[in-house]
PDB file of C-alpha atoms in Angstrom:
ATOM      1  CA  MET L 210      20.129   0.469  -6.688  1.00  0.00           C
ATOM      2  CA  SER L 211      21.768  -0.783  -9.809  1.00  0.00           C
ATOM      3  CA  ARG L 212      20.676   1.261 -13.119  1.00  0.00           C
ATOM      4  CA  VAL L 213      17.987  -1.410 -13.958  1.00  0.00           C
ATOM      5  CA  ARG L 214      16.070  -1.061 -10.690  1.00  0.00           C
ATOM      6  CA  TRP L 215      16.210   2.963 -11.093  1.00  0.00           C
ATOM      7  CA  ALA L 216      14.964   2.816 -14.868  1.00  0.00           C
ATOM      8  CA  VAL L 217      12.157  -0.016 -12.917  1.00  0.00           C
ATOM      9  CA  VAL L 218      11.691   3.423 -10.162  1.00  0.00           C
ATOM     10  CA  THR L 219      11.406   5.812 -12.781  1.00  0.00           C
ATOM     11  CA  ALA L 220       8.779   4.106 -15.218  1.00  0.00           C
ATOM     12  CA  LEU L 221       6.264   3.281 -12.293  1.00  0.00           C
ATOM     13  CA  ALA L 222       7.259   6.672 -11.256  1.00  0.00           C
ATOM     14  CA  LEU L 223       5.685   7.831 -14.897  1.00  0.00           C
ATOM     15  CA  LEU L 224       3.112   5.774 -14.998  1.00  0.00           C
ATOM     16  CA  ALA L 225       1.762   6.007 -11.575  1.00  0.00           C
ATOM     17  CA  GLY L 226       1.867   9.609 -11.960  1.00  0.00           C
ATOM     18  CA  LEU L 227      -1.342   9.235 -15.299  1.00  0.00           C
ATOM     19  CA  LEU L 228      -2.989   6.986 -13.081  1.00  0.00           C
ATOM     20  CA  VAL L 229      -3.608   9.883 -10.565  1.00  0.00           C
ATOM     21  CA  ALA L 230      -4.151  12.139 -13.754  1.00  0.00           C
ATOM     22  CA  ALA L 231      -6.336  10.131 -15.084  1.00  0.00           C
ATOM     23  CA  SER L 232      -8.102   9.763 -11.550  1.00  0.00           C
ATOM     24  CA  ALA L 233      -8.214  13.074 -10.357  1.00  0.00           C
ATOM     25  CA  ALA L 234      -9.824  13.872 -14.099  1.00  0.00           C
ATOM     26  CA  ALA L 235     -12.697  11.185 -13.507  1.00  0.00           C
ATOM     27  CA  GLY L 236     -13.615  12.174 -10.024  1.00  0.00           C
ATOM     28  CA  THR L 237     -13.710  15.651 -10.356  1.00  0.00           C
ATOM     29  CA  ALA L 238     -15.955  15.388 -13.502  1.00  0.00           C
ATOM     30  CA  GLU L 239     -19.459  16.051 -13.203  1.00  0.00           C
ATOM     31  CA  THR L 240     -22.166  14.542 -13.122  1.00  0.00           C
ATOM     32  CA  LEU L 241     -26.236  14.873 -14.143  1.00  0.00           C
ATOM     33  CA  LEU L 242     -27.770  14.593 -10.811  1.00  0.00           C
ATOM     34  CA  SER L 243     -30.938  15.612 -10.862  1.00  0.00           C
ATOM     35  CA  GLN L 244     -32.573  12.870 -13.508  1.00  0.00           C
ATOM     36  CA  GLY L 245     -35.169  11.307 -12.137  1.00  0.00           C
ATOM     37  CA  LYS L 246     -35.136  12.375  -8.538  1.00  0.00           C
ATOM     38  CA  PRO L 247     -38.079  13.113  -7.036  1.00  0.00           C
ATOM     39  CA  ALA L 248     -39.714  16.851  -7.862  1.00  0.00           C
ATOM     40  CA  SER L 249     -42.484  18.998  -6.407  1.00  0.00           C
ATOM     41  CA  SER L 250     -43.444  22.426  -7.352  1.00  0.00           C
ATOM     42  CA  SER L 251     -45.587  24.431  -5.700  1.00  0.00           C
ATOM     43  CA  SER L 252     -48.324  24.537  -8.780  1.00  0.00           C
ATOM     44  CA  LYS L 253     -49.123  22.922 -12.146  1.00  0.00           C
ATOM     45  CA  GLU L 254     -51.203  23.042 -15.242  1.00  0.00           C
ATOM     46  CA  GLY L 255     -52.537  20.250 -15.123  1.00  0.00           C
ATOM     47  CA  THR L 256     -51.617  16.048 -14.749  1.00  0.00           C
ATOM     48  CA  SER L 257     -49.585  16.814 -18.360  1.00  0.00           C
ATOM     49  CA  TYR L 258     -47.328  19.216 -16.509  1.00  0.00           C
ATOM     50  CA  ALA L 259     -45.691  18.005 -12.925  1.00  0.00           C
ATOM     51  CA  ALA L 260     -42.250  18.583 -11.332  1.00  0.00           C
ATOM     52  CA  ALA L 261     -41.058  15.139 -12.853  1.00  0.00           C
ATOM     53  CA  TYR L 262     -41.626  16.280 -16.396  1.00  0.00           C
ATOM     54  CA  ALA L 263     -39.346  18.512 -15.709  1.00  0.00           C
ATOM     55  CA  PHE L 264     -36.710  16.297 -14.832  1.00  0.00           C
ATOM     56  CA  ASP L 265     -36.938  13.589 -17.187  1.00  0.00           C
ATOM     57  CA  GLY L 266     -34.700  13.973 -19.321  1.00  0.00           C
ATOM     58  CA  ASP L 267     -36.660  14.181 -22.105  1.00  0.00           C
ATOM     59  CA  LEU L 268     -35.773  17.637 -23.415  1.00  0.00           C
ATOM     60  CA  GLY L 269     -38.511  19.204 -25.559  1.00  0.00           C
ATOM     61  CA  GLY L 270     -40.576  16.232 -25.223  1.00  0.00           C
ATOM     62  CA  THR L 271     -42.675  17.212 -22.149  1.00  0.00           C
ATOM     63  CA  ARG L 272     -42.396  20.337 -19.366  1.00  0.00           C
ATOM     64  CA  TRP L 273     -42.893  21.068 -16.259  1.00  0.00           C
ATOM     65  CA  ALA L 274     -45.489  24.341 -16.503  1.00  0.00           C
ATOM     66  CA  SER L 275     -47.632  26.024 -13.825  1.00  0.00           C
ATOM     67  CA  ALA L 276     -50.334  27.943 -12.851  1.00  0.00           C
ATOM     68  CA  GLU L 277     -50.945  30.704 -15.126  1.00  0.00           C
ATOM     69  CA  GLY L 278     -51.015  34.305 -13.947  1.00  0.00           C
ATOM     70  CA  HIS L 279     -49.242  33.750 -10.217  1.00  0.00           C
ATOM     71  CA  ASP L 280     -46.494  34.994  -8.289  1.00  0.00           C
ATOM     72  CA  PRO L 281     -44.148  33.225  -6.681  1.00  0.00           C
ATOM     73  CA  GLU L 282     -43.850  30.209  -8.101  1.00  0.00           C
ATOM     74  CA  TRP L 283     -41.195  27.290  -7.343  1.00  0.00           C
ATOM     75  CA  LEU L 284     -39.891  24.011  -8.311  1.00  0.00           C
ATOM     76  CA  ARG L 285     -37.836  21.834  -6.967  1.00  0.00           C
ATOM     77  CA  VAL L 286     -36.045  18.335  -7.408  1.00  0.00           C
ATOM     78  CA  ASP L 287     -34.182  16.142  -4.431  1.00  0.00           C
ATOM     79  CA  LEU L 288     -30.918  15.135  -4.111  1.00  0.00           C
ATOM     80  CA  GLY L 289     -31.140  12.409  -1.791  1.00  0.00           C
ATOM     81  CA  THR L 290     -28.703  13.246  -0.106  1.00  0.00           C
ATOM     82  CA  ALA L 291     -26.350  16.919   0.533  1.00  0.00           C
ATOM     83  CA  GLN L 292     -24.686  17.024  -2.655  1.00  0.00           C
ATOM     84  CA  GLN L 293     -21.527  19.596  -3.746  1.00  0.00           C
ATOM     85  CA  ILE L 294     -23.332  21.176  -6.902  1.00  0.00           C
ATOM     86  CA  THR L 295     -20.755  23.036  -9.212  1.00  0.00           C
ATOM     87  CA  ARG L 296     -24.198  24.022 -12.013  1.00  0.00           C
ATOM     88  CA  VAL L 297     -27.678  24.775 -12.394  1.00  0.00           C
ATOM     89  CA  LYS L 298     -29.046  24.697 -16.298  1.00  0.00           C
ATOM     90  CA  LEU L 299     -32.404  26.210 -17.113  1.00  0.00           C
ATOM     91  CA  THR L 300     -34.391  25.506 -20.274  1.00  0.00           C
ATOM     92  CA  TRP L 301     -37.544  27.622 -20.453  1.00  0.00           C
ATOM     93  CA  GLU L 302     -40.771  27.201 -21.843  1.00  0.00           C
ATOM     94  CA  VAL L 303     -42.550  29.883 -23.796  1.00  0.00           C
ATOM     95  CA  ALA L 304     -43.363  30.843 -20.164  1.00  0.00           C
ATOM     96  CA  TYR L 305     -40.151  31.981 -18.491  1.00  0.00           C
ATOM     97  CA  ALA L 306     -39.192  33.932 -16.248  1.00  0.00           C
ATOM     98  CA  GLU L 307     -38.135  37.208 -15.895  1.00  0.00           C
ATOM     99  CA  SER L 308     -37.173  37.339 -11.980  1.00  0.00           C
ATOM    100  CA  TYR L 309     -35.591  34.146 -10.988  1.00  0.00           C
ATOM    101  CA  GLN L 310     -33.865  33.008  -7.534  1.00  0.00           C
ATOM    102  CA  ILE L 311     -32.014  29.623  -7.887  1.00  0.00           C
ATOM    103  CA  GLN L 312     -32.179  28.327  -3.696  1.00  0.00           C
ATOM    104  CA  THR L 313     -30.100  25.241  -1.964  1.00  0.00           C
ATOM    105  CA  SER L 314     -31.668  23.367   1.237  1.00  0.00           C
ATOM    106  CA  SER L 315     -30.341  20.698   3.185  1.00  0.00           C
ATOM    107  CA  ASP L 316     -33.521  19.621   4.645  1.00  0.00           C
ATOM    108  CA  GLY L 317     -36.613  21.390   2.598  1.00  0.00           C
ATOM    109  CA  SER L 318     -37.042  24.157   4.375  1.00  0.00           C
ATOM    110  CA  THR L 319     -34.409  27.005   5.142  1.00  0.00           C
ATOM    111  CA  TRP L 320     -33.818  27.976   1.679  1.00  0.00           C
ATOM    112  CA  THR L 321     -30.260  29.599   0.429  1.00  0.00           C
ATOM    113  CA  ASP L 322     -29.871  31.529  -2.277  1.00  0.00           C
ATOM    114  CA  VAL L 323     -26.968  30.817  -4.755  1.00  0.00           C
ATOM    115  CA  TYR L 324     -28.547  32.614  -7.897  1.00  0.00           C
ATOM    116  CA  ALA L 325     -30.971  35.029  -8.512  1.00  0.00           C
ATOM    117  CA  THR L 326     -31.683  37.781 -11.635  1.00  0.00           C
ATOM    118  CA  THR L 327     -34.085  40.044 -12.700  1.00  0.00           C
ATOM    119  CA  SER L 328     -33.697  40.704 -16.410  1.00  0.00           C
ATOM    120  CA  GLY L 329     -34.224  37.052 -17.498  1.00  0.00           C
ATOM    121  CA  ASP L 330     -35.009  36.458 -21.077  1.00  0.00           C
ATOM    122  CA  GLY L 331     -36.168  33.353 -21.548  1.00  0.00           C
ATOM    123  CA  ASP L 332     -33.166  31.585 -23.366  1.00  0.00           C
ATOM    124  CA  THR L 333     -31.782  28.167 -22.094  1.00  0.00           C
ATOM    125  CA  ASP L 334     -29.891  29.636 -18.491  1.00  0.00           C
ATOM    126  CA  ASP L 335     -27.018  28.201 -18.100  1.00  0.00           C
ATOM    127  CA  LEU L 336     -25.526  29.022 -14.427  1.00  0.00           C
ATOM    128  CA  THR L 337     -22.295  28.387 -12.701  1.00  0.00           C
ATOM    129  CA  VAL L 338     -23.300  28.187  -8.518  1.00  0.00           C
ATOM    130  CA  SER L 339     -21.212  26.331  -5.598  1.00  0.00           C
ATOM    131  CA  ALA L 340     -23.303  24.767  -2.879  1.00  0.00           C
ATOM    132  CA  THR L 341     -23.394  22.157  -1.345  1.00  0.00           C
ATOM    133  CA  ALA L 342     -27.296  20.733  -0.602  1.00  0.00           C
ATOM    134  CA  ARG L 343     -29.846  17.636  -1.301  1.00  0.00           C
ATOM    135  CA  TYR L 344     -32.500  20.206  -2.410  1.00  0.00           C
ATOM    136  CA  VAL L 345     -32.487  22.766  -4.797  1.00  0.00           C
ATOM    137  CA  ARG L 346     -35.386  25.199  -6.827  1.00  0.00           C
ATOM    138  CA  MET L 347     -36.234  27.355  -9.690  1.00  0.00           C
ATOM    139  CA  TYR L 348     -38.054  30.116  -7.140  1.00  0.00           C
ATOM    140  CA  GLY L 349     -40.751  32.493  -9.894  1.00  0.00           C
ATOM    141  CA  THR L 350     -41.199  36.239  -8.159  1.00  0.00           C
ATOM    142  CA  ALA L 351     -42.057  38.011 -11.789  1.00  0.00           C
ATOM    143  CA  ARG L 352     -43.477  36.551 -14.851  1.00  0.00           C
ATOM    144  CA  GLY L 353     -42.316  37.602 -18.531  1.00  0.00           C
ATOM    145  CA  THR L 354     -45.252  36.384 -19.995  1.00  0.00           C
ATOM    146  CA  GLU L 355     -48.417  37.135 -18.879  1.00  0.00           C
ATOM    147  CA  TYR L 356     -48.108  32.200 -18.689  1.00  0.00           C
ATOM    148  CA  GLY L 357     -47.380  31.134 -15.571  1.00  0.00           C
ATOM    149  CA  TYR L 358     -43.816  30.273 -15.468  1.00  0.00           C
ATOM    150  CA  SER L 359     -42.498  26.466 -17.764  1.00  0.00           C
ATOM    151  CA  LEU L 360     -39.153  24.908 -18.231  1.00  0.00           C
ATOM    152  CA  TRP L 361     -38.805  22.195 -20.003  1.00  0.00           C
ATOM    153  CA  GLU L 362     -35.540  21.017 -18.304  1.00  0.00           C
ATOM    154  CA  MET L 363     -34.273  21.097 -14.941  1.00  0.00           C
ATOM    155  CA  GLN L 364     -30.924  19.772 -14.792  1.00  0.00           C
ATOM    156  CA  VAL L 365     -28.325  20.258 -11.432  1.00  0.00           C
ATOM    157  CA  TYR L 366     -24.977  19.299 -12.290  1.00  0.00           C
ATOM    158  CA  GLY L 367     -21.705  18.457  -9.457  1.00  0.00           C
ATOM    159  CA  ALA L 368     -18.932  16.958  -7.889  1.00  0.00           C
ATOM    160  CA  GLY L 369     -21.571  13.572  -6.168  1.00  0.00           C
ATOM    161  CA  GLY L 370     -22.910  11.129  -7.884  1.00  0.00           C
ATOM    162  CA  THR L 371     -21.295   8.002  -9.904  1.00  0.00           C
ATOM    163  CA  PRO L 372     -17.568   9.433 -11.020  1.00  0.00           C
ATOM    164  CA  THR L 373     -18.063   8.853 -14.558  1.00  0.00           C
ATOM    165  CA  ASP L 374     -14.486   8.194 -17.193  1.00  0.00           C
ATOM    166  CA  PRO L 375     -12.746  10.684 -17.849  1.00  0.00           C
ATOM    167  CA  PRO L 376     -12.750  11.271 -21.535  1.00  0.00           C
ATOM    168  CA  GLY L 377     -10.956  10.226 -24.155  1.00  0.00           C
ATOM    169  CA  ASP L 378      -9.268   6.249 -25.407  1.00  0.00           C
ATOM    170  CA  THR L 379      -7.517   3.731 -23.577  1.00  0.00           C
ATOM    171  CA  PHE L 380      -4.367   3.417 -23.854  1.00  0.00           C
ATOM    172  CA  THR L 381      -0.834   1.126 -23.511  1.00  0.00           C
ATOM    173  CA  VAL L 382       2.107   2.160 -22.246  1.00  0.00           C
ATOM    174  CA  ALA L 383       5.159   0.495 -22.696  1.00  0.00           C
ATOM    175  CA  ALA L 384       8.113   1.603 -20.338  1.00  0.00           C
ATOM    176  CA  ALA L 385      11.872  -0.684 -20.868  1.00  0.00           C
ATOM    177  CA  GLY L 386      14.438   0.532 -18.793  1.00  0.00           C
ATOM    178  CA  ASP L 387      18.143  -0.511 -19.569  1.00  0.00           C
ATOM    179  CA  ILE L 388      17.760  -4.295 -19.187  1.00  0.00           C
ATOM    180  CA  ALA L 389      20.252  -7.233 -20.546  1.00  0.00           C
ATOM    181  CA  GLU L 390      19.900 -10.098 -22.023  1.00  0.00           C
ATOM    182  CA  GLN L 391      22.790 -11.682 -24.362  1.00  0.00           C
ATOM    183  CA  CYS L 392      24.920  -8.232 -23.682  1.00  0.00           C
ATOM    184  CA  THR L 393      27.967  -7.230 -22.171  1.00  0.00           C
ATOM    185  CA  ALA L 394      29.550  -3.433 -21.192  1.00  0.00           C
ATOM    186  CA  SER L 395      31.818  -4.380 -24.482  1.00  0.00           C
ATOM    187  CA  SER L 396      29.790  -5.897 -26.773  1.00  0.00           C
ATOM    188  CA  SER L 397      29.184  -2.454 -30.213  1.00  0.00           C
ATOM    189  CA  SER L 398      26.195  -4.608 -31.497  1.00  0.00           C
ATOM    190  CA  CYS L 399      24.045  -5.279 -28.730  1.00  0.00           C
ATOM    191  CA  VAL L 400      19.739  -6.461 -28.905  1.00  0.00           C
ATOM    192  CA  HIS L 401      17.308  -7.410 -26.537  1.00  0.00           C
ATOM    193  CA  PRO L 402      15.572  -9.900 -27.982  1.00  0.00           C
ATOM    194  CA  LYS L 403      13.715 -10.445 -24.905  1.00  0.00           C
ATOM    195  CA  THR L 404      12.374  -7.112 -23.661  1.00  0.00           C
ATOM    196  CA  ALA L 405      11.416  -6.462 -27.036  1.00  0.00           C
ATOM    197  CA  ALA L 406       9.939  -9.800 -27.655  1.00  0.00           C
ATOM    198  CA  LEU L 407       7.632  -8.932 -24.571  1.00  0.00           C
ATOM    199  CA  VAL L 408       7.315  -5.231 -25.842  1.00  0.00           C
ATOM    200  CA  GLU L 409       5.782  -6.598 -29.316  1.00  0.00           C
ATOM    201  CA  ALA L 410       3.686  -8.845 -27.345  1.00  0.00           C
ATOM    202  CA  MET L 411       1.915  -5.794 -25.934  1.00  0.00           C
ATOM    203  CA  ASN L 412       0.899  -4.213 -28.895  1.00  0.00           C
ATOM    204  CA  PRO L 413       1.567  -0.148 -27.383  1.00  0.00           C
ATOM    205  CA  GLU L 414       0.301   2.511 -28.429  1.00  0.00           C
ATOM    206  CA  PHE L 415       3.770   4.438 -26.829  1.00  0.00           C
ATOM    207  CA  VAL L 416       7.435   3.035 -25.888  1.00  0.00           C
ATOM    208  CA  ILE L 417       8.749   5.343 -22.677  1.00  0.00           C
ATOM    209  CA  THR L 418      12.298   3.810 -23.605  1.00  0.00           C
ATOM    210  CA  MET L 419      15.185   4.613 -20.279  1.00  0.00           C
ATOM    211  CA  GLY L 420      18.907   3.593 -20.462  1.00  0.00           C
ATOM    212  CA  ASP L 421      22.179   4.995 -20.691  1.00  0.00           C
ATOM    213  CA  ASN L 422      25.204   4.282 -23.009  1.00  0.00           C
ATOM    214  CA  GLN L 423      26.452   1.468 -20.780  1.00  0.00           C
ATOM    215  CA  TYR L 424      24.402  -2.438 -20.860  1.00  0.00           C
ATOM    216  CA  ASP L 425      24.470  -4.264 -17.186  1.00  0.00           C
ATOM    217  CA  ASP L 426      24.312  -7.608 -16.693  1.00  0.00           C
ATOM    218  CA  ALA L 427      20.560  -8.806 -16.081  1.00  0.00           C
ATOM    219  CA  ARG L 428      17.764 -11.436 -15.815  1.00  0.00           C
ATOM    220  CA  LEU L 429      14.484 -10.331 -16.921  1.00  0.00           C
ATOM    221  CA  SER L 430      13.420 -12.297 -13.018  1.00  0.00           C
ATOM    222  CA  ASP L 431      15.324  -9.182 -12.054  1.00  0.00           C
ATOM    223  CA  PHE L 432      12.607  -6.944 -13.091  1.00  0.00           C
ATOM    224  CA  ARG L 433       9.362  -8.878 -12.433  1.00  0.00           C
ATOM    225  CA  ASN L 434      11.063  -9.461  -9.053  1.00  0.00           C
ATOM    226  CA  TYR L 435      11.824  -6.044  -7.466  1.00  0.00           C
TER     227      TYR L 435
END
C-alpha cells in the first residue's frame, strides 16, 4: 500500500476515533427524565399543591405539599417506560423529611430502596443512585417539622431519553497526507497547490499533516477513490 493510502487510512482512523468519542459522550450524558411526567402522591395539602407541581420545572414557583401532621407520605413519578436511573435531586421547601427513602419499581406496586437516610436537614439532596425502573418515589417516614412534606422539585436523571449533544462547539479538522501534485522525489521546493487550496476552502480550526520526506506520484482522484 502506498504512502498516500496509508495517510488516508490513518486520517480516517483518527477521525473515526473523534466520532466514537463524541458518540460515547452523547450516549452517556445525563437526561432529565421526570419533568412533565405523570405524578401522584399519598395526599396533598390542597389543589394548589398537587403532585404534578414537583415535576413542572418551575423551581421556586410551584410545589407539592402533603397533608400536615401525618407520616408516612409519598410522592411518585411514572417515567412511562423502564429507564436507567443515575441521580435523584430533591429541592425541599421548609417542610422537609428527616427520614425518607428513594424507592424504585417496575410495576408501581413492589418497591425497592435505592437510598435511605434518617438525618435529612432540609437542604437540597442531590443523590447518586443506580437502578432500572419505571416508577420512582420519595417515601417519607419522619417529618423534620410540624408540617407535612413539601418539595419544590423532584428531578430524576438517567441515561435514557433523547441523547444530548456533547458539550462544546463543533469544529473542523483537515487531515492531509503526502499527496503530491506537480512534484518529484528529487524536488527541493515542492508545493501542493491543489491540496492547500482544498484545505483553505475548508477553513479548519485544526490541520493534521501526515507524510514523510519523500513524495509519491499521485493525483487527487487517487485520494478520493481509495
